[in-house]
mmCIF file of C-alpha atoms in Angstrom:
data_model
loop_
_atom_site.group_PDB
_atom_site.id
_atom_site.type_symbol
_atom_site.label_atom_id
_atom_site.label_comp_id
_atom_site.label_asym_id
_atom_site.label_seq_id
_atom_site.Cartn_x
_atom_site.Cartn_y
_atom_site.Cartn_z
ATOM 1 C CA UNK A 1335 0.115 -0.175 -0.098
ATOM 2 C CA UNK A 1336 1.468 3.117 -0.742
ATOM 3 C CA UNK A 1337 0.753 7.067 0.764
ATOM 4 C CA UNK A 1338 0.078 9.691 -1.339
ATOM 5 C CA UNK A 1339 -0.108 13.396 -0.967
ATOM 6 C CA UNK A 1340 -1.998 14.634 -3.598
ATOM 7 C CA UNK A 1341 -3.780 18.681 -3.084
ATOM 8 C CA UNK A 1342 -6.987 16.992 -4.144
ATOM 9 C CA UNK A 1343 -8.656 13.582 -3.709
ATOM 10 C CA UNK A 1344 -8.723 10.971 -6.715
ATOM 11 C CA UNK A 1345 -12.247 10.743 -6.590
ATOM 12 C CA UNK A 1346 -13.063 14.580 -6.668
ATOM 13 C CA UNK A 1347 -15.345 14.105 -9.103
ATOM 14 C CA UNK A 1348 -17.931 12.025 -7.471
ATOM 15 C CA UNK A 1349 -16.699 13.753 -4.147
ATOM 16 C CA UNK A 1350 -17.619 16.969 -5.854
ATOM 17 C CA UNK A 1351 -21.219 15.707 -6.509
ATOM 18 C CA UNK A 1352 -22.899 15.241 -3.014
ATOM 19 C CA UNK A 1353 -22.255 18.513 -1.639
ATOM 20 C CA UNK A 1354 -23.954 21.593 -1.715
ATOM 21 C CA UNK A 1355 -23.529 24.506 -2.757
ATOM 22 C CA UNK A 1356 -25.829 25.924 -0.002
ATOM 23 C CA UNK A 1357 -27.653 24.430 2.420
ATOM 24 C CA UNK A 1358 -29.719 25.223 5.550
ATOM 25 C CA UNK A 1359 -29.513 23.970 8.871
ATOM 26 C CA UNK A 1360 -31.722 20.428 9.192
ATOM 27 C CA UNK A 1361 -32.308 17.544 11.499
ATOM 28 C CA UNK A 1362 -30.170 15.612 8.974
ATOM 29 C CA UNK A 1363 -27.280 17.691 7.170
ATOM 30 C CA UNK A 1364 -26.734 14.431 5.349
ATOM 31 C CA UNK A 1365 -29.906 14.679 3.561
ATOM 32 C CA UNK A 1366 -29.883 18.752 3.002
ATOM 33 C CA UNK A 1367 -26.643 18.869 1.570
ATOM 34 C CA UNK A 1368 -27.026 16.273 -1.372
ATOM 35 C CA UNK A 1369 -30.867 17.061 -1.864
ATOM 36 C CA UNK A 1370 -29.134 21.148 -2.179
ATOM 37 C CA UNK A 1371 -26.435 19.979 -4.478
ATOM 38 C CA UNK A 1372 -28.850 17.804 -7.104
ATOM 39 C CA UNK A 1373 -31.124 20.919 -7.018
ATOM 40 C CA UNK A 1374 -28.157 23.667 -7.865
ATOM 41 C CA UNK A 1375 -26.267 20.688 -10.901
ATOM 42 C CA UNK A 1376 -30.105 21.267 -12.770
ATOM 43 C CA UNK A 1377 -30.099 25.354 -12.618
ATOM 44 C CA UNK A 1378 -26.361 24.959 -13.668
ATOM 45 C CA UNK A 1379 -26.606 23.272 -16.702
ATOM 46 C CA UNK A 1380 -26.685 19.536 -15.547
ATOM 47 C CA UNK A 1381 -28.457 17.564 -18.558
ATOM 48 C CA UNK A 1382 -28.607 14.404 -16.032
ATOM 49 C CA UNK A 1383 -28.742 14.858 -11.981
ATOM 50 C CA UNK A 1384 -31.364 12.113 -10.779
ATOM 51 C CA UNK A 1385 -31.281 9.479 -7.965
ATOM 52 C CA UNK A 1386 -33.044 6.559 -6.960
ATOM 53 C CA UNK A 1387 -33.070 6.808 -3.589
ATOM 54 C CA UNK A 1388 -31.861 9.211 -0.618
ATOM 55 C CA UNK A 1389 -32.632 7.645 2.579
ATOM 56 C CA UNK A 1390 -31.834 8.622 6.381
ATOM 57 C CA UNK A 1391 -29.904 5.545 8.514
ATOM 58 C CA UNK A 1392 -29.605 7.800 11.416
ATOM 59 C CA UNK A 1393 -29.645 11.623 12.650
ATOM 60 C CA UNK A 1394 -26.984 12.829 10.527
ATOM 61 C CA UNK A 1395 -26.563 9.603 8.629
ATOM 62 C CA UNK A 1396 -27.624 8.940 4.806
ATOM 63 C CA UNK A 1397 -27.163 6.255 1.990
ATOM 64 C CA UNK A 1398 -27.608 7.865 -1.653
ATOM 65 C CA UNK A 1399 -28.050 4.947 -4.029
ATOM 66 C CA UNK A 1400 -28.215 5.188 -7.878
ATOM 67 C CA UNK A 1401 -27.013 8.289 -8.498
ATOM 68 C CA UNK A 1402 -26.582 9.639 -12.150
ATOM 69 C CA UNK A 1403 -24.675 12.932 -12.988
ATOM 70 C CA UNK A 1404 -24.222 14.424 -16.641
ATOM 71 C CA UNK A 1405 -22.913 17.596 -18.339
ATOM 72 C CA UNK A 1406 -22.586 18.315 -21.876
ATOM 73 C CA UNK A 1407 -20.044 21.046 -23.246
ATOM 74 C CA UNK A 1408 -19.520 22.678 -26.480
ATOM 75 C CA UNK A 1409 -16.617 25.431 -26.800
ATOM 76 C CA UNK A 1410 -13.864 26.646 -29.078
ATOM 77 C CA UNK A 1411 -10.346 27.107 -28.783
ATOM 78 C CA UNK A 1412 -9.085 29.381 -31.877
ATOM 79 C CA UNK A 1413 -10.184 27.475 -35.246
ATOM 80 C CA UNK A 1414 -10.828 23.809 -33.109
ATOM 81 C CA UNK A 1415 -14.705 23.194 -31.989
ATOM 82 C CA UNK A 1416 -14.862 20.740 -28.776
ATOM 83 C CA UNK A 1417 -17.568 18.582 -27.424
ATOM 84 C CA UNK A 1418 -17.398 17.115 -24.284
ATOM 85 C CA UNK A 1419 -20.069 14.625 -22.431
ATOM 86 C CA UNK A 1420 -19.110 13.936 -18.469
ATOM 87 C CA UNK A 1421 -21.248 11.023 -17.266
ATOM 88 C CA UNK A 1422 -20.870 9.886 -13.335
ATOM 89 C CA UNK A 1423 -22.643 6.267 -12.640
ATOM 90 C CA UNK A 1424 -22.409 6.046 -8.526
ATOM 91 C CA UNK A 1425 -24.662 2.916 -7.479
ATOM 92 C CA UNK A 1426 -24.103 3.945 -3.653
ATOM 93 C CA UNK A 1427 -22.505 6.388 -1.351
ATOM 94 C CA UNK A 1428 -22.451 6.297 2.308
ATOM 95 C CA UNK A 1429 -22.747 9.804 4.120
ATOM 96 C CA UNK A 1430 -21.825 8.686 7.943
ATOM 97 C CA UNK A 1431 -21.607 11.710 10.689
ATOM 98 C CA UNK A 1432 -22.539 14.884 8.511
ATOM 99 C CA UNK A 1433 -22.250 18.298 9.935
ATOM 100 C CA UNK A 1434 -22.584 21.630 8.654
ATOM 101 C CA UNK A 1435 -19.655 23.878 8.949
ATOM 102 C CA UNK A 1436 -18.233 27.637 8.257
ATOM 103 C CA UNK A 1437 -18.104 27.059 4.048
ATOM 104 C CA UNK A 1438 -19.086 23.760 3.807
ATOM 105 C CA UNK A 1439 -20.035 20.502 4.817
ATOM 106 C CA UNK A 1440 -17.734 17.886 7.217
ATOM 107 C CA UNK A 1441 -18.506 14.025 6.847
ATOM 108 C CA UNK A 1442 -17.049 11.838 10.025
ATOM 109 C CA UNK A 1443 -16.800 8.906 7.123
ATOM 110 C CA UNK A 1444 -17.636 9.428 3.809
ATOM 111 C CA UNK A 1445 -18.227 5.332 1.615
ATOM 112 C CA UNK A 1446 -18.338 4.330 -2.001
ATOM 113 C CA UNK A 1447 -18.802 0.738 -2.307
ATOM 114 C CA UNK A 1448 -18.714 -1.031 -5.168
ATOM 115 C CA UNK A 1449 -17.636 0.467 -8.512
ATOM 116 C CA UNK A 1450 -18.416 3.788 -9.491
ATOM 117 C CA UNK A 1451 -17.676 4.989 -13.004
ATOM 118 C CA UNK A 1452 -16.804 7.964 -14.662
ATOM 119 C CA UNK A 1453 -16.508 9.129 -18.167
ATOM 120 C CA UNK A 1454 -15.503 11.636 -20.581
ATOM 121 C CA UNK A 1455 -16.547 11.736 -23.934
ATOM 122 C CA UNK A 1456 -16.191 14.038 -27.002
ATOM 123 C CA UNK A 1457 -14.597 14.990 -30.005
ATOM 124 C CA UNK A 1458 -12.207 17.928 -31.657
ATOM 125 C CA UNK A 1459 -13.567 19.003 -35.173
ATOM 126 C CA UNK A 1460 -10.672 21.216 -36.996
ATOM 127 C CA UNK A 1461 -11.559 22.225 -41.101
ATOM 128 C CA UNK A 1462 -14.886 19.834 -40.451
ATOM 129 C CA UNK A 1463 -13.092 16.723 -39.635
ATOM 130 C CA UNK A 1464 -13.903 15.392 -35.923
ATOM 131 C CA UNK A 1465 -11.408 13.333 -34.110
ATOM 132 C CA UNK A 1466 -13.296 11.481 -30.905
ATOM 133 C CA UNK A 1467 -11.621 10.496 -27.365
ATOM 134 C CA UNK A 1468 -12.719 8.323 -24.899
ATOM 135 C CA UNK A 1469 -11.885 8.151 -21.313
ATOM 136 C CA UNK A 1470 -13.072 6.298 -18.675
ATOM 137 C CA UNK A 1471 -12.501 5.182 -15.250
ATOM 138 C CA UNK A 1472 -13.757 3.060 -12.615
ATOM 139 C CA UNK A 1473 -13.109 2.700 -9.148
ATOM 140 C CA UNK A 1474 -13.777 0.600 -6.364
ATOM 141 C CA UNK A 1475 -14.035 0.910 -2.692
ATOM 142 C CA UNK A 1476 -13.763 3.790 -1.808
ATOM 143 C CA UNK A 1477 -13.457 5.212 2.016
ATOM 144 C CA UNK A 1478 -12.736 8.544 3.342
ATOM 145 C CA UNK A 1479 -12.394 9.672 7.189
ATOM 146 C CA UNK A 1480 -12.993 13.297 8.744
ATOM 147 C CA UNK A 1481 -13.321 14.440 4.948
ATOM 148 C CA UNK A 1482 -14.343 18.324 4.128
ATOM 149 C CA UNK A 1483 -15.945 19.745 1.703
ATOM 150 C CA UNK A 1484 -16.319 23.655 0.735
ATOM 151 C CA UNK A 1485 -19.894 24.588 -0.568
ATOM 152 C CA UNK A 1486 -19.543 25.288 -4.849
ATOM 153 C CA UNK A 1487 -20.273 28.127 -6.605
ATOM 154 C CA UNK A 1488 -20.616 28.062 -10.457
ATOM 155 C CA UNK A 1489 -20.461 32.092 -12.046
ATOM 156 C CA UNK A 1490 -23.403 32.718 -13.811
ATOM 157 C CA UNK A 1491 -22.058 33.274 -17.745
ATOM 158 C CA UNK A 1492 -23.453 31.663 -20.938
ATOM 159 C CA UNK A 1493 -20.873 33.072 -22.710
ATOM 160 C CA UNK A 1494 -18.090 30.938 -20.942
ATOM 161 C CA UNK A 1495 -19.870 27.349 -20.528
ATOM 162 C CA UNK A 1496 -16.457 25.680 -19.215
ATOM 163 C CA UNK A 1497 -14.431 28.662 -17.298
ATOM 164 C CA UNK A 1498 -17.384 28.954 -15.402
ATOM 165 C CA UNK A 1499 -17.179 25.703 -13.584
ATOM 166 C CA UNK A 1500 -12.938 27.226 -12.473
ATOM 167 C CA UNK A 1501 -14.825 28.936 -8.668
ATOM 168 C CA UNK A 1502 -16.299 25.331 -8.535
ATOM 169 C CA UNK A 1503 -13.062 23.234 -8.796
ATOM 170 C CA UNK A 1504 -10.704 25.535 -7.200
ATOM 171 C CA UNK A 1505 -13.164 25.471 -3.946
ATOM 172 C CA UNK A 1506 -12.989 21.935 -4.163
ATOM 173 C CA UNK A 1507 -8.971 21.836 -3.884
ATOM 174 C CA UNK A 1508 -9.689 23.776 -0.430
ATOM 175 C CA UNK A 1509 -11.163 20.082 0.748
ATOM 176 C CA UNK A 1510 -9.768 18.269 3.685
ATOM 177 C CA UNK A 1511 -9.859 14.434 4.601
ATOM 178 C CA UNK A 1512 -7.340 12.500 7.086
ATOM 179 C CA UNK A 1513 -7.191 9.557 5.137
ATOM 180 C CA UNK A 1514 -8.786 8.070 1.905
ATOM 181 C CA UNK A 1515 -7.919 4.994 0.529
ATOM 182 C CA UNK A 1516 -9.523 2.878 -2.616
ATOM 183 C CA UNK A 1517 -9.131 -0.441 -3.388
ATOM 184 C CA UNK A 1518 -8.750 -0.035 -6.649
ATOM 185 C CA UNK A 1519 -9.004 2.130 -10.203
ATOM 186 C CA UNK A 1520 -8.624 1.050 -13.025
ATOM 187 C CA UNK A 1521 -8.919 3.660 -16.232
ATOM 188 C CA UNK A 1522 -9.032 3.381 -19.899
ATOM 189 C CA UNK A 1523 -8.469 5.493 -22.591
ATOM 190 C CA UNK A 1524 -9.039 6.651 -26.444
ATOM 191 C CA UNK A 1525 -7.024 10.034 -27.440
ATOM 192 C CA UNK A 1526 -7.185 12.081 -30.839
ATOM 193 C CA UNK A 1527 -3.532 11.794 -31.453
ATOM 194 C CA UNK A 1528 -4.237 7.624 -31.198
ATOM 195 C CA UNK A 1529 -2.645 6.910 -28.405
ATOM 196 C CA UNK A 1530 -4.308 6.396 -25.108
ATOM 197 C CA UNK A 1531 -4.335 2.547 -23.413
ATOM 198 C CA UNK A 1532 -4.958 1.307 -19.656
ATOM 199 C CA UNK A 1533 -4.100 1.790 -16.268
ATOM 200 C CA UNK A 1534 -4.182 -0.006 -13.274
ATOM 201 C CA UNK A 1535 -4.161 1.027 -9.917
ATOM 202 C CA UNK A 1536 -4.501 -0.895 -6.629
ATOM 203 C CA UNK A 1537 -4.593 -0.608 -2.870
ATOM 204 C CA UNK A 1538 -3.591 3.263 -2.386
ATOM 205 C CA UNK A 1539 -4.503 5.668 0.459
ATOM 206 C CA UNK A 1540 -4.298 9.505 0.344
ATOM 207 C CA UNK A 1541 -3.563 11.282 4.179
ATOM 208 C CA UNK A 1542 -3.499 14.274 5.273
ATOM 209 C CA UNK A 1543 -4.549 16.288 2.420
#
């Protein structure tokens, strides 16, 4: 097992997705934070933001099942037009010991048992020719202890469909976690230049981020 020191958690894609832009105090902050995030996602361009169930298991605990998130982007750099589809499929997330703190939500323990899938597909079009790319990853059995996620913010600017999310990304980098482990992470990629391949990482841990 290896120890990795990173500024952002490996599974940040979905760790962002279960926190709220803002959430009022409630009898169960895990429920409130999750519901507020999905409402925020829909209001900020998500083409897919749904879940099968959100169940309270204790006054500060909840289990989220069947969560699906997606964003579709179209943007240009110079003469090149890009399209990008982001999809996240999380069968089960366990939120334990949630509480609202100044600027975010703290979880005593955060678990994602089983396989959670992330995909980034799209293409780059130049001079009428589109070159596709496909990047996917599956994360297995994530466990995080003493995880703090700041509230996320997206700037309202239709002229910047992608970069307006930068404040949310920056906010996520201020997250903290005492310890996070992942049993297995598998990734595959097919890049526009014809490159790509597969990677596999087993039993790694992030501490003191």
